[in-house]
mmCIF file of C-alpha atoms and ligand atoms in Angstrom:
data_model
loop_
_atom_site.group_PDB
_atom_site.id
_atom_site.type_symbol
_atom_site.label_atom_id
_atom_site.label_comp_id
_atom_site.label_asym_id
_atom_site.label_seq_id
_atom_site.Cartn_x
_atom_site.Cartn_y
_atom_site.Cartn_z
ATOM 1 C CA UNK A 14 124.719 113.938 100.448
ATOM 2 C CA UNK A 15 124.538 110.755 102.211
ATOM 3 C CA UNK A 16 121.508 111.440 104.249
ATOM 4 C CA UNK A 17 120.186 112.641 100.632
ATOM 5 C CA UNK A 18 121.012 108.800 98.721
ATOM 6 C CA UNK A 19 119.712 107.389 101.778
ATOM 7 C CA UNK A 20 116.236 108.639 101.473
ATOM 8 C CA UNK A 21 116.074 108.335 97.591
ATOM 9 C CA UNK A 22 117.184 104.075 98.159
ATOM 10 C CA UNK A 23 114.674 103.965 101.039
ATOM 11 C CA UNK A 24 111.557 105.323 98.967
ATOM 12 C CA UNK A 25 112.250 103.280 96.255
ATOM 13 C CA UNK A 26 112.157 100.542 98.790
ATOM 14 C CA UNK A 27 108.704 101.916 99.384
ATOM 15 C CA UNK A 28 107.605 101.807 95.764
ATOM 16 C CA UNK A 29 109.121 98.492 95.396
ATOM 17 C CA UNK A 30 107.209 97.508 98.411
ATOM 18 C CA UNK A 31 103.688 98.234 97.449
ATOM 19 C CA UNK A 32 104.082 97.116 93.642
ATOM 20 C CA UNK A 33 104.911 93.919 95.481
ATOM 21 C CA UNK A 34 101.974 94.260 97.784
ATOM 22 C CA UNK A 35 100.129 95.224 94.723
ATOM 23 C CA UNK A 36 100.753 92.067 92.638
ATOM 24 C CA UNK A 37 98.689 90.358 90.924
ATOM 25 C CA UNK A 38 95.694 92.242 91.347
ATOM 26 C CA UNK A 39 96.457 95.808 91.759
ATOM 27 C CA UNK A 40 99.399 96.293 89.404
ATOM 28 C CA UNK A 41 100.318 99.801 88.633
ATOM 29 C CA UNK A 42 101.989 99.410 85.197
ATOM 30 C CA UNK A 43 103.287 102.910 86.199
ATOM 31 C CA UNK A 44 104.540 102.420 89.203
ATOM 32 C CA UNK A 45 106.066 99.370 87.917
ATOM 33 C CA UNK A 46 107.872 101.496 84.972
ATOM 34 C CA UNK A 47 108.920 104.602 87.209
ATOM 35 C CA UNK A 48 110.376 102.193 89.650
ATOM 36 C CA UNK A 49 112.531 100.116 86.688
ATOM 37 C CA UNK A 50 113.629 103.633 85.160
ATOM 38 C CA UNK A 51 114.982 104.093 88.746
ATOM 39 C CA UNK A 52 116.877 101.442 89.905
ATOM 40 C CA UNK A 53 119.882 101.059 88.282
ATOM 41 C CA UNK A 54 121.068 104.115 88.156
ATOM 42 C CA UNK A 55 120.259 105.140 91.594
ATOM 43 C CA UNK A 56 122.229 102.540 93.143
ATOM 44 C CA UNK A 57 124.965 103.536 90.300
ATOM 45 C CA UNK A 58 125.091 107.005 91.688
ATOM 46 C CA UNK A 59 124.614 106.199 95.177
ATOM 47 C CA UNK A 60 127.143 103.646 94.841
ATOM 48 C CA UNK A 61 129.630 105.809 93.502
ATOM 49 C CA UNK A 62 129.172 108.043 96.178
ATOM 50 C CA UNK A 63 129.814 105.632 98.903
ATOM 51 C CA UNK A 64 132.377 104.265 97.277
ATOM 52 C CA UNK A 65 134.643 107.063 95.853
ATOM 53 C CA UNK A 66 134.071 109.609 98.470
ATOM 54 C CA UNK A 67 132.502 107.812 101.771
ATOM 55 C CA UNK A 68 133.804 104.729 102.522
ATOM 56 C CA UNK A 69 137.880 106.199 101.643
ATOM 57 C CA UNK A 70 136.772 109.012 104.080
ATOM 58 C CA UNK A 71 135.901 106.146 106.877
ATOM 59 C CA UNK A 72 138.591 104.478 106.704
ATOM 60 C CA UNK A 73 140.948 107.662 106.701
ATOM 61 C CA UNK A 74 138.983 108.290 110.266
ATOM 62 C CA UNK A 75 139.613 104.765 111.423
ATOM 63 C CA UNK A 76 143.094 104.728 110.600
ATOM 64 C CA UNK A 77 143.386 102.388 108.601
ATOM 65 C CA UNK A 78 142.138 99.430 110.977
ATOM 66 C CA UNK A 79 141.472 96.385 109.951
ATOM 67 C CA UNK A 80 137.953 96.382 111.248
ATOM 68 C CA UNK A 81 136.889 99.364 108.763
ATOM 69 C CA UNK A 82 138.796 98.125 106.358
ATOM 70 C CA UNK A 83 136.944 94.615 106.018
ATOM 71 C CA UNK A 84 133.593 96.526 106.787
ATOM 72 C CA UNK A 85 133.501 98.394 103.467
ATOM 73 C CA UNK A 86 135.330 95.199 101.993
ATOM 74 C CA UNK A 87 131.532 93.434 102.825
ATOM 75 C CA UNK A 88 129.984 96.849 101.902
ATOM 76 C CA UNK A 89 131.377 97.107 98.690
ATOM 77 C CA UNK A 90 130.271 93.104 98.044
ATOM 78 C CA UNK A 91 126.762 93.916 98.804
ATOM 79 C CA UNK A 92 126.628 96.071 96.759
ATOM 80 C CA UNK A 93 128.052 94.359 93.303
ATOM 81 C CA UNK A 94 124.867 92.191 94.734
ATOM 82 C CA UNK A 95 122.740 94.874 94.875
ATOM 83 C CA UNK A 96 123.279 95.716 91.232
ATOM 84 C CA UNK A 97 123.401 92.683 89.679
ATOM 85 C CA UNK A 98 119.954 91.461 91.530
ATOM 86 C CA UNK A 99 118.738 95.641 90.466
ATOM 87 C CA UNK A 100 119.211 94.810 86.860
ATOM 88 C CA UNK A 101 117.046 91.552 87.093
ATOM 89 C CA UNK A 102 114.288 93.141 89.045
ATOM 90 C CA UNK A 103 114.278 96.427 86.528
ATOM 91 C CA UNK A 104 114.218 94.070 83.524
ATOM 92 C CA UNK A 105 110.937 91.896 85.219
ATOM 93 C CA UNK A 106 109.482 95.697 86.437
ATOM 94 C CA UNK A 107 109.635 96.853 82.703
ATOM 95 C CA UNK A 108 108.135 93.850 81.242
ATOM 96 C CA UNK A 109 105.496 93.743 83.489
ATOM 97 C CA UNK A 110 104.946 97.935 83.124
ATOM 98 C CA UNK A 111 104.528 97.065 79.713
ATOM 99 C CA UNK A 112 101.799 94.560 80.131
ATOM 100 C CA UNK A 113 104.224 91.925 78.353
ATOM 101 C CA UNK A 114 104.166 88.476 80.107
ATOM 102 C CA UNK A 115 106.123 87.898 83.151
ATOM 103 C CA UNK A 116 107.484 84.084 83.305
ATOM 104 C CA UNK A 117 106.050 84.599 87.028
ATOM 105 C CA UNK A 118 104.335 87.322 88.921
ATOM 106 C CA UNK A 119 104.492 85.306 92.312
ATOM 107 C CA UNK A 120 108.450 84.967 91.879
ATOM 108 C CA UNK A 121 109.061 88.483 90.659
ATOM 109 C CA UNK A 122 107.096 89.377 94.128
ATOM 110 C CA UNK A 123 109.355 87.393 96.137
ATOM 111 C CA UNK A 124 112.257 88.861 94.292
ATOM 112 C CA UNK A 125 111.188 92.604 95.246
ATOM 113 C CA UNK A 126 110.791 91.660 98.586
ATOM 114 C CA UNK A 127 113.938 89.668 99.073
ATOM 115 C CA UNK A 128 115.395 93.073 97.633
ATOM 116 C CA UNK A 129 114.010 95.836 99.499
ATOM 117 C CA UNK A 130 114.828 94.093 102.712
ATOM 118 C CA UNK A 131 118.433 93.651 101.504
ATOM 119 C CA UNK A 132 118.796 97.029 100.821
ATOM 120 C CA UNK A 133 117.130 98.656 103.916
ATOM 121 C CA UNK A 134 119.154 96.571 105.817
ATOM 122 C CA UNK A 135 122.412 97.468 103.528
ATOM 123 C CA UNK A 136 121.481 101.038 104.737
ATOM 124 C CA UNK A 137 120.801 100.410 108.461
ATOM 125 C CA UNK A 138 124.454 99.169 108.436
ATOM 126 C CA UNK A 139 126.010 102.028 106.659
ATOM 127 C CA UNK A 140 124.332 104.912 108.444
ATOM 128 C CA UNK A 141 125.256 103.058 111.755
ATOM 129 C CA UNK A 142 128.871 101.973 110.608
ATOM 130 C CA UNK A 143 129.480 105.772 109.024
ATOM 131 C CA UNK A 144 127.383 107.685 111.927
ATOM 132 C CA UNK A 145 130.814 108.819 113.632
ATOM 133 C CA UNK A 146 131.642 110.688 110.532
ATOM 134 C CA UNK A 147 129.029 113.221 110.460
ATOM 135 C CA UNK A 148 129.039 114.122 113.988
ATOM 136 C CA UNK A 149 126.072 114.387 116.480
ATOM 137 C CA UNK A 150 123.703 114.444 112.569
ATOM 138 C CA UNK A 151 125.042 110.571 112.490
HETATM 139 FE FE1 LIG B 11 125.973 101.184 100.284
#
């Protein structure tokens, strides 16, 4: 399931990546649309797992230490981030996949970029952080 979320968040960070290496000139109102259709409630669902199933589940396995416990305290923080800065970006994606005038393309770029490296690094933590819960499959 994890392993599953994981790979859905990291290709969007690969969409999210070329419509930002695709701005100005090569927009693909498409991609653009596809990707703002997708972002919030990915990171709802993926959030909800993590939250209600795999971070309780971690910190069951670390007994209770403090460590774990102020691990998925940051965790959970990043990701309120995550969604709040997910709901700006899908709202500047859909205007622009509309053709309807972004305020500016250059900081909507910077935006996406600032974002997918957030969240692949979000990831890199989690995987490495949760790793001793799946076993050897980490
Ligand atoms: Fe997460």
């Amino acid at each position: 399931m994890l392993s599953r979320l994981h790979a859905e968040k990291l290709a969007l960070c690969d969409l999210l990546e070329a419509i930002a290496d695709s701005l100005p000139q090569a927009l693909n109102r498409e991609q653009c649309l596809a990707a703002s259709g997708k972002l919030e409630p990915l990171l709802r669902e993926v959030h909800a797992y993590e939250e209600g199933v795999l971070f309780p589940a971690y910190i069951r396995a670390q007994g209770n230490a403090q460590p774990s416990v102020e691990l998925v305290a940051r965790l959970k923080a990043e990701h309120i981030e995550d969604a709040d800065f997910a709901a700006e970006l899908a709202e500047g994606l859909r205007r622009i996949g509309q053709g309807l005038d972004v305020l500016n393309v250059d900081a909507l770029s910077y935006m996406l970029r600032g974002f997918f490296a957030a969240l692949r690094r979000h990831i890199a933590n989690e995987r490495e952080a949760m790793a001793p819960l799946f076993g050897a499959k980490g």
